[in-house]
Amino acid sequence: MKVLSGIGSLPLETGTPGSAVTIGKFDGVHAGHRAVIDRLKDIAGTQGLTAVVVTFDRHPLALLAPEKCPPFLISAEQKLRLLAETGVDATLVLEFTRDLASLPPEVFVETVLVNGLHARHVLVGRDFRFGAHGAGDVALLTELGAGFGFAVDLIEDVKPDRVRRVSSTWIRELLASGDVRAAGELLGHTPTVRGEVVHGAARGRELGFPTANLSAESEGLIPADGVYAGWLTDGADRYPAAISVGNNPTFDGVAQKQVEAYVLDRELDLYGHVVEVSFVERIRGMVAFTGIDPLILQMRADVDQIRTLLAGSTRH
């Protein structure tokens, strides 16, 4: 997948008569996004066009109304990797600045879609808005397309329960409640955080369960406090893991939320490695134990349960 950074990287040299384009935040690259991308690729393949995703380096609200901006499901780097896995030809990442936010809809279309990407088809959802103050909608885009020579394809929402559409908001709600399995079903991939393994308080090692502690600057939305079954991926190697999220309430003096992964049945030196920790299923909530012995007994039971669960897991 070719990655283009900003309007300055345009025009896109496609080697085709033009492109099929979809535009959006693509936070999570979830099942709804993938349905749009599948349709995008179908159109591009049938008509010999280049399949292009246009997205942003941040949520627009991060600039326009930071107090209302939701937490990101994934980082920009994670998003590009997931988009590449879908098989699109190119992604244009626009830096969401005041200048971009102030572009009139007509200027955005002519600059980005027409002159920049040579669009022949543009795929959007019913609630698509663009241009300064969200002044552009599907009707205006269709009108502009008629003038500039591109068709607008309206993509219907994906509704797994036939009621609520798949959305980043719904997935955030599920992660906030710890329901990582349901979140993974909507995402189409396992919820994952990515970060550097750093030195912690070494309590896990003292208890017989040495953990890889992720840096506080990890990428991806961390689910609710609790104990999870999941995977730790280090480069090409993937290991079953028992994952703890929280502030270790059994011990005093731990205020910061932590992600710690205990790799089952082997000890690895991961310090300084950038790893991915993926959450398959929540086993229990976080509990403050009355002492070390009850904690160790519970950790052993957790590991046994997680080993069994992951042995039958097909989710990656």
Coordinates of N, CA and C in Angstrom, one line a residue, residues 203-209 250-251 284 289-304:
R203 N 6.8 -7.0 40.9 CA 6.0 -7.8 41.9 C 5.6 -9.2 41.2
G204 N 5.3 -9.1 39.9 CA 4.9 -10.4 39.3 C 6.0 -11.4 39.4
R205 N 7.2 -11.0 39.2 CA 8.4 -12.0 39.3 C 8.5 -12.5 40.7
E206 N 8.3 -11.7 41.7 CA 8.4 -12.1 43.1 C 7.3 -13.1 43.4
L207 N 6.1 -13.0 42.7 CA 5.0 -13.9 42.9 C 5.1 -15.2 42.1
G208 N 6.1 -15.2 41.2 CA 6.2 -16.4 40.3 C 5.5 -16.2 39.0
F209 N 5.1 -15.0 38.7 CA 4.4 -14.7 37.4 C 5.1 -13.4 36.8
T250 N -4.2 -4.7 45.3 CA -3.7 -5.4 46.5 C -2.5 -4.7 47.1
F251 N -1.8 -3.9 46.3 CA -0.6 -3.2 46.8 C -0.8 -1.7 46.9
R284 N -12.1 -11.9 34.6 CA -12.7 -11.3 35.8 C -12.3 -9.9 36.0
F289 N -7.1 -8.2 47.1 CA -7.0 -9.4 48.0 C -6.5 -9.1 49.4
T290 N -6.8 -9.9 50.3 CA -6.5 -9.7 51.7 C -5.0 -10.0 52.0
G291 N -4.3 -10.6 51.1 CA -2.9 -10.9 51.3 C -2.3 -11.6 50.0
I292 N -1.0 -11.9 50.1 CA -0.3 -12.5 49.0 C -0.8 -13.9 48.6
D293 N -1.0 -14.7 49.6 CA -1.4 -16.1 49.4 C -2.7 -16.2 48.6
P294 N -3.8 -15.5 49.0 CA -5.0 -15.6 48.2 C -4.8 -15.1 46.7
L295 N -3.9 -14.1 46.6 CA -3.6 -13.5 45.3 C -2.9 -14.6 44.4
I296 N -2.0 -15.3 45.0 CA -1.2 -16.3 44.2 C -2.2 -17.4 43.8
L297 N -3.0 -17.8 44.7 CA -4.0 -18.9 44.3 C -4.9 -18.5 43.2
Q298 N -5.4 -17.2 43.2 CA -6.2 -16.7 42.2 C -5.5 -16.6 40.9
M299 N -4.2 -16.2 40.9 CA -3.4 -16.0 39.7 C -3.2 -17.4 39.1
R300 N -3.0 -18.4 39.9 CA -2.8 -19.8 39.3 C -4.1 -20.2 38.6
A301 N -5.2 -20.0 39.3 CA -6.5 -20.4 38.7 C -6.8 -19.6 37.4
D302 N -6.4 -18.3 37.4 CA -6.6 -17.5 36.2 C -5.8 -18.1 35.0
V303 N -4.5 -18.4 35.3 CA -3.6 -18.9 34.3 C -4.2 -20.2 33.7
D304 N -4.7 -21.1 34.6 CA -5.2 -22.4 34.1 C -6.4 -22.1 33.2

